[in-house]
Amino acid sequence: MFCRSAGRALRALPLLQLQPLARAAPLTARGPAACYGTSITSAKIQVNGVHLHYQQTGEGSHAVLLLPGMLGSGQTDFGPQLKSMNKQLFTVVAWDPRGYGKSIPPSRDFPPDFFERDAKDAVDLMQALKFKKFSLLGWSDGGITALIAAAKYPNLIHKLVVWGANASVTQEDVRIYNGIRDVSKWSEKVKKPLEELYGHKYFAETCEAWVDGISHFAENSDGNICQQLLPDIKCPTFIIHGEKDPLVPQAHAEYIHKHIKGSRLLLMPEGKHNLHLRFAKDFNREVENFLH
């Protein structure tokens, strides 16, 4: 969704690995990627009637799509992944969903099916880029989009990683969302890059519209977003959750884990919502080991 400072360094604390019960294998060091196309290209391509912006790096045979959170973009949400994921093993694509980042126009809106729309856009983008099969790494809203895409397009998705995601919206979630509705109350560190990207008016209005849009799911039975789709996810799935995430209660990660057969859940004791940024080295290694 957006960045929050994450406290003490994770490396001083153990990672808690759940299901399977064995602890994660030791992290193996990756060699330098300097000779494997380290440049990051930026381009737009027309998909479903809009020009979607994406960044791409690496020359590996395993294609990976990074899906950002609310108001997110590849530039703001995935710097350490675009820079440091193994470029010999992976071809990494980070997209800006319609109405976010540099995929404007159109302006962002939040109809009832906005997650399904994003899922179709994301999959169609990768197909337009000629990737026949690919893995998904989704953060926050991007994690919800990735869950839907993995369920609806199973023949295209190789592996799935989600963190800071939820398959439903509770009244407690609505309370949390309303706590971030007014962007003037956000920390300067979080606010500044988004104001520079969007301008204050678009940033503020889109945040308010997002709070209204996602809060509508709480009116559904069980606050459902995509709960019914989770059993349809057949690809290997890795769920990561920061135990100090102030925006997404841990019960959401546990629910997703319980309802995706064979999935793995990793809890990061000092992780907050932006664990992939604050603890990028640990995150990248865990994810690369899962994907490889």
Coordinates of C-alpha atoms in Angstrom, one line a residue:
M1 CA 0.0 0.0 0.0
F2 CA 2.5 2.6 1.1
C3 CA 5.7 2.7 3.1
R4 CA 6.0 2.8 6.9
S5 CA 9.3 2.7 8.8
A6 CA 9.9 -0.8 10.1
G7 CA 11.8 -0.6 13.4
R8 CA 14.8 -2.7 14.4
A9 CA 16.7 -4.7 11.8
L10 CA 15.2 -8.1 11.0
R11 CA 18.5 -9.9 10.9
A12 CA 18.8 -9.8 14.6
L13 CA 15.6 -11.9 14.9
P14 CA 14.7 -15.4 13.6
L15 CA 12.2 -15.8 10.8
L16 CA 9.2 -17.9 11.8
Q17 CA 8.3 -20.4 9.1
L18 CA 4.9 -22.0 9.1
Q19 CA 3.6 -24.8 6.9
P20 CA 5.6 -26.7 6.0
L21 CA 6.9 -26.9 9.6
A22 CA 10.6 -27.2 8.6
R23 CA 12.5 -24.0 8.9
A24 CA 13.5 -22.2 5.8
A25 CA 16.6 -23.4 4.1
P26 CA 19.8 -21.3 4.6
L27 CA 19.9 -18.4 2.3
T28 CA 22.4 -18.8 -0.4
A29 CA 24.5 -15.9 -1.6
R30 CA 23.9 -14.9 -5.2
G31 CA 26.8 -13.9 -7.4
P32 CA 27.0 -10.4 -8.9
A33 CA 24.5 -9.7 -11.6
A34 CA 26.5 -6.9 -13.3
C35 CA 26.9 -8.9 -16.5
Y36 CA 23.3 -9.9 -16.9
G37 CA 21.6 -6.9 -18.3
T38 CA 21.3 -4.8 -15.2
S39 CA 19.7 -1.8 -16.9
I40 CA 16.0 -1.0 -16.3
T41 CA 14.0 -0.2 -19.3
S42 CA 10.8 1.9 -19.2
A43 CA 8.0 1.8 -21.8
K44 CA 4.3 1.9 -22.4
I45 CA 2.1 -0.6 -24.3
Q46 CA -1.6 -0.5 -25.1
V47 CA -3.7 -3.1 -23.2
N48 CA -7.5 -3.2 -23.0
G49 CA -7.8 0.4 -24.3
V50 CA -5.3 2.1 -22.1
H51 CA -1.5 2.7 -22.3
L52 CA 0.1 0.9 -19.4
H53 CA 3.5 1.9 -18.2
Y54 CA 6.0 -0.8 -17.1
Q55 CA 9.6 -1.2 -16.2
Q56 CA 11.6 -4.3 -17.1
T57 CA 15.1 -5.7 -16.2
G58 CA 17.0 -8.9 -16.3
E59 CA 17.5 -11.6 -18.9
G60 CA 16.4 -14.8 -17.0
S61 CA 14.1 -17.4 -18.4
H62 CA 11.7 -17.0 -15.4
A63 CA 9.4 -14.0 -15.9
V64 CA 8.1 -12.2 -12.8
L65 CA 5.5 -9.5 -12.6
L66 CA 5.6 -7.1 -9.6
L67 CA 2.2 -5.7 -8.6
P68 CA 2.1 -2.5 -6.5
G69 CA -0.3 -1.4 -3.9
M70 CA -2.7 1.6 -3.6
L71 CA -1.4 4.6 -5.4
G72 CA 1.7 2.5 -6.2
S73 CA 4.0 2.1 -9.2
G74 CA 7.1 0.2 -10.1
Q75 CA 9.1 3.3 -9.3
T76 CA 7.7 4.0 -5.9
D77 CA 7.0 0.4 -4.7
F78 CA 9.7 -1.9 -6.0
G79 CA 13.1 -0.1 -6.2
P80 CA 15.1 -2.8 -4.3
Q81 CA 13.5 -5.6 -6.4
L82 CA 14.1 -4.0 -9.7
K83 CA 17.7 -3.2 -8.7
S84 CA 18.8 -6.4 -6.9
M85 CA 16.7 -9.5 -7.9
N86 CA 18.9 -12.0 -9.7
K87 CA 19.0 -10.9 -13.3
Q88 CA 20.5 -14.1 -14.6
L89 CA 17.6 -16.1 -13.3
F90 CA 14.7 -13.7 -13.7
T91 CA 13.2 -11.2 -16.1
V92 CA 11.5 -8.8 -13.8
V93 CA 8.5 -6.6 -14.9
A94 CA 7.0 -3.9 -12.6
W95 CA 3.7 -2.4 -13.9
D96 CA 1.8 0.8 -13.1
P97 CA -2.0 -0.2 -13.0
R98 CA -4.3 2.1 -14.9
G99 CA -4.7 5.4 -13.2
Y100 CA -1.5 4.9 -11.1
G101 CA 2.1 6.0 -11.7
K102 CA 2.7 6.8 -15.4
S103 CA -0.4 4.8 -16.6
I104 CA -2.4 8.1 -16.6
P105 CA -4.7 8.8 -18.4
P106 CA -7.1 7.4 -17.4
S107 CA -7.7 8.8 -14.0
R108 CA -8.0 6.1 -11.3
D109 CA -11.4 4.9 -10.3
F110 CA -12.8 2.2 -8.1
P111 CA -15.8 0.4 -9.5
P112 CA -16.9 -2.8 -7.7
D113 CA -14.8 -4.9 -10.0
F114 CA -11.6 -2.9 -9.9
F115 CA -9.5 -5.8 -8.6
E116 CA -10.8 -8.0 -11.4
R117 CA -10.1 -5.3 -13.9
D118 CA -6.5 -4.9 -12.6
A119 CA -6.0 -8.7 -12.7
K120 CA -7.1 -8.9 -16.4
D121 CA -4.9 -5.8 -17.3
A122 CA -1.9 -7.4 -15.5
V123 CA -2.2 -10.8 -17.2
D124 CA -3.0 -9.2 -20.6
L125 CA 0.1 -6.9 -20.2
M126 CA 2.4 -9.9 -19.7
Q127 CA 0.9 -11.7 -22.7
A128 CA 1.3 -8.5 -24.8
L129 CA 5.0 -8.6 -23.8
K130 CA 5.1 -12.2 -25.1
F131 CA 5.6 -14.0 -21.7
K132 CA 3.7 -17.3 -22.0
K133 CA 3.9 -18.1 -18.3
F134 CA 5.1 -16.0 -15.4
S135 CA 5.1 -15.6 -11.6
L136 CA 3.3 -12.9 -9.6
L137 CA 4.7 -10.9 -6.7
G138 CA 1.9 -8.8 -5.3
W139 CA 2.0 -6.3 -2.4
S140 CA -1.1 -5.1 -0.6
D141 CA -3.8 -4.2 -3.2
G142 CA -1.4 -5.8 -5.7
G143 CA -1.5 -9.0 -3.6
I144 CA -5.3 -9.1 -3.9
T145 CA -5.0 -8.6 -7.7
A146 CA -2.4 -11.4 -7.8
L147 CA -4.7 -13.8 -5.9
I148 CA -7.5 -13.1 -8.4
A149 CA -5.2 -13.5 -11.4
A150 CA -3.7 -16.8 -10.1
A151 CA -7.3 -18.2 -9.6
K152 CA -8.7 -17.0 -12.9
Y153 CA -5.8 -17.6 -15.2
P154 CA -4.2 -20.8 -13.7
N155 CA -2.5 -21.9 -16.9
L156 CA -0.5 -18.7 -17.1
I157 CA 0.8 -18.4 -13.6
H158 CA 3.9 -20.3 -12.5
K159 CA 4.2 -19.3 -8.8
L160 CA 2.6 -16.7 -6.5
V161 CA 4.0 -14.5 -3.7
V162 CA 1.7 -12.1 -1.8
W163 CA 2.3 -9.9 1.3
G164 CA 0.2 -7.3 3.0
A165 CA -2.9 -8.7 1.2
N166 CA -6.4 -9.6 2.3
A167 CA -9.3 -11.6 0.8
S168 CA -12.0 -9.7 2.7
V169 CA -12.7 -6.4 4.5
T170 CA -13.8 -6.3 8.1
Q171 CA -15.2 -3.4 10.1
E172 CA -11.8 -3.1 11.8
D173 CA -10.2 -2.8 8.4
V174 CA -12.6 0.0 7.5
R175 CA -11.6 1.8 10.7
I176 CA -7.9 1.4 9.7
Y177 CA -8.6 2.7 6.1
N178 CA -10.4 5.7 7.4
G179 CA -7.3 6.5 9.5
I180 CA -5.3 7.1 6.4
R181 CA -8.0 8.9 4.4
D182 CA -6.6 12.4 5.0
V183 CA -3.2 12.4 3.3
S184 CA -2.3 15.6 5.2
K185 CA -1.8 13.4 8.3
W186 CA 0.7 11.1 6.5
S187 CA 4.3 11.3 7.4
E188 CA 6.4 13.6 5.1
K189 CA 8.6 10.7 4.2
V190 CA 5.7 8.7 2.8
K191 CA 3.8 11.6 1.4
K192 CA 6.6 13.4 -0.5
P193 CA 7.3 10.9 -3.3
L194 CA 3.6 10.4 -4.0
E195 CA 3.0 14.2 -4.2
E196 CA 5.9 14.5 -6.5
L197 CA 4.5 11.7 -8.7
Y198 CA 0.9 12.8 -8.8
G199 CA 0.6 16.3 -7.5
H200 CA -1.3 17.0 -4.2
K201 CA -4.8 17.2 -5.6
Y202 CA -4.8 13.9 -7.5
F203 CA -2.9 12.1 -4.7
A204 CA -5.4 13.3 -2.0
E205 CA -8.5 12.7 -4.1
T206 CA -7.4 9.2 -5.2
C207 CA -6.6 8.2 -1.7
E208 CA -10.1 9.2 -0.5
A209 CA -11.7 7.4 -3.5
W210 CA -9.7 4.3 -2.7
V211 CA -10.9 4.3 1.0
D212 CA -14.5 4.6 -0.3
G213 CA -14.0 1.9 -2.9
I214 CA -12.4 -0.7 -0.8
S215 CA -14.7 0.0 2.2
H216 CA -17.7 -1.1 0.0
F217 CA -16.5 -4.7 0.2
A218 CA -17.3 -4.7 3.9
E219 CA -21.0 -4.6 2.9
N220 CA -20.7 -8.0 1.2
S221 CA -21.3 -11.2 3.0
D222 CA -18.3 -11.9 5.2
G223 CA -16.8 -8.7 3.7
N224 CA -15.8 -10.8 0.7
I225 CA -13.3 -9.6 -1.9
C226 CA -12.0 -12.9 -3.4
Q227 CA -12.5 -15.5 -0.7
Q228 CA -14.3 -17.9 -3.0
L229 CA -11.4 -17.9 -5.4
L230 CA -8.7 -19.0 -3.0
P231 CA -9.4 -22.8 -3.4
D232 CA -9.0 -22.3 -7.2
I233 CA -5.3 -21.3 -6.8
K234 CA -3.3 -24.3 -7.7
C235 CA 0.2 -22.8 -8.3
P236 CA 2.9 -22.9 -5.5
T237 CA 2.0 -20.0 -3.2
F238 CA 4.2 -18.1 -0.7
I239 CA 2.5 -15.7 1.8
I240 CA 4.6 -13.3 3.8
H241 CA 3.4 -11.2 6.6
G242 CA 4.9 -8.6 8.9
E243 CA 3.9 -9.2 12.4
K244 CA 3.9 -5.4 13.1
D245 CA 1.9 -4.5 10.0
P246 CA -0.4 -1.6 11.1
L247 CA -2.6 -1.8 8.1
V248 CA -3.3 -5.5 7.5
P249 CA -4.1 -7.7 10.6
Q250 CA -2.3 -11.0 10.6
A251 CA -5.6 -12.9 10.5
H252 CA -5.9 -12.0 6.8
A253 CA -2.6 -13.8 6.0
E254 CA -3.6 -16.8 8.0
Y255 CA -6.9 -17.0 6.2
I256 CA -5.3 -16.9 2.8
H257 CA -2.8 -19.6 3.9
K258 CA -5.5 -21.8 5.2
H259 CA -7.6 -21.6 2.0
I260 CA -4.8 -22.1 -0.6
K261 CA -3.8 -25.7 -0.5
G262 CA -0.1 -26.4 0.0
S263 CA 0.7 -22.7 0.5
R264 CA 3.6 -21.5 2.8
L265 CA 3.3 -18.7 5.3
L266 CA 6.3 -16.8 6.5
L267 CA 6.0 -14.4 9.5
M268 CA 8.6 -11.6 9.8
P269 CA 8.6 -10.5 13.5
E270 CA 9.8 -7.0 12.9
G271 CA 8.1 -6.5 9.5
K272 CA 5.6 -3.8 8.9
H273 CA 3.5 -3.2 5.8
N274 CA 6.6 -2.3 3.7
L275 CA 8.7 -5.3 4.7
H276 CA 10.0 -5.8 1.1
L277 CA 11.5 -2.3 1.2
R278 CA 12.7 -2.1 4.9
F279 CA 14.2 -5.7 4.8
A280 CA 14.8 -5.9 1.1
K281 CA 17.8 -8.2 1.2
D282 CA 16.0 -10.8 3.4
F283 CA 12.9 -10.5 1.3
N284 CA 14.6 -10.8 -2.0
R285 CA 16.5 -13.9 -0.9
E286 CA 13.4 -15.6 0.5
V287 CA 11.5 -14.9 -2.6
E288 CA 14.3 -15.9 -5.0
N289 CA 14.7 -19.2 -3.1
F290 CA 11.0 -19.9 -3.5
L291 CA 10.8 -19.0 -7.1
H292 CA 14.0 -20.8 -8.2

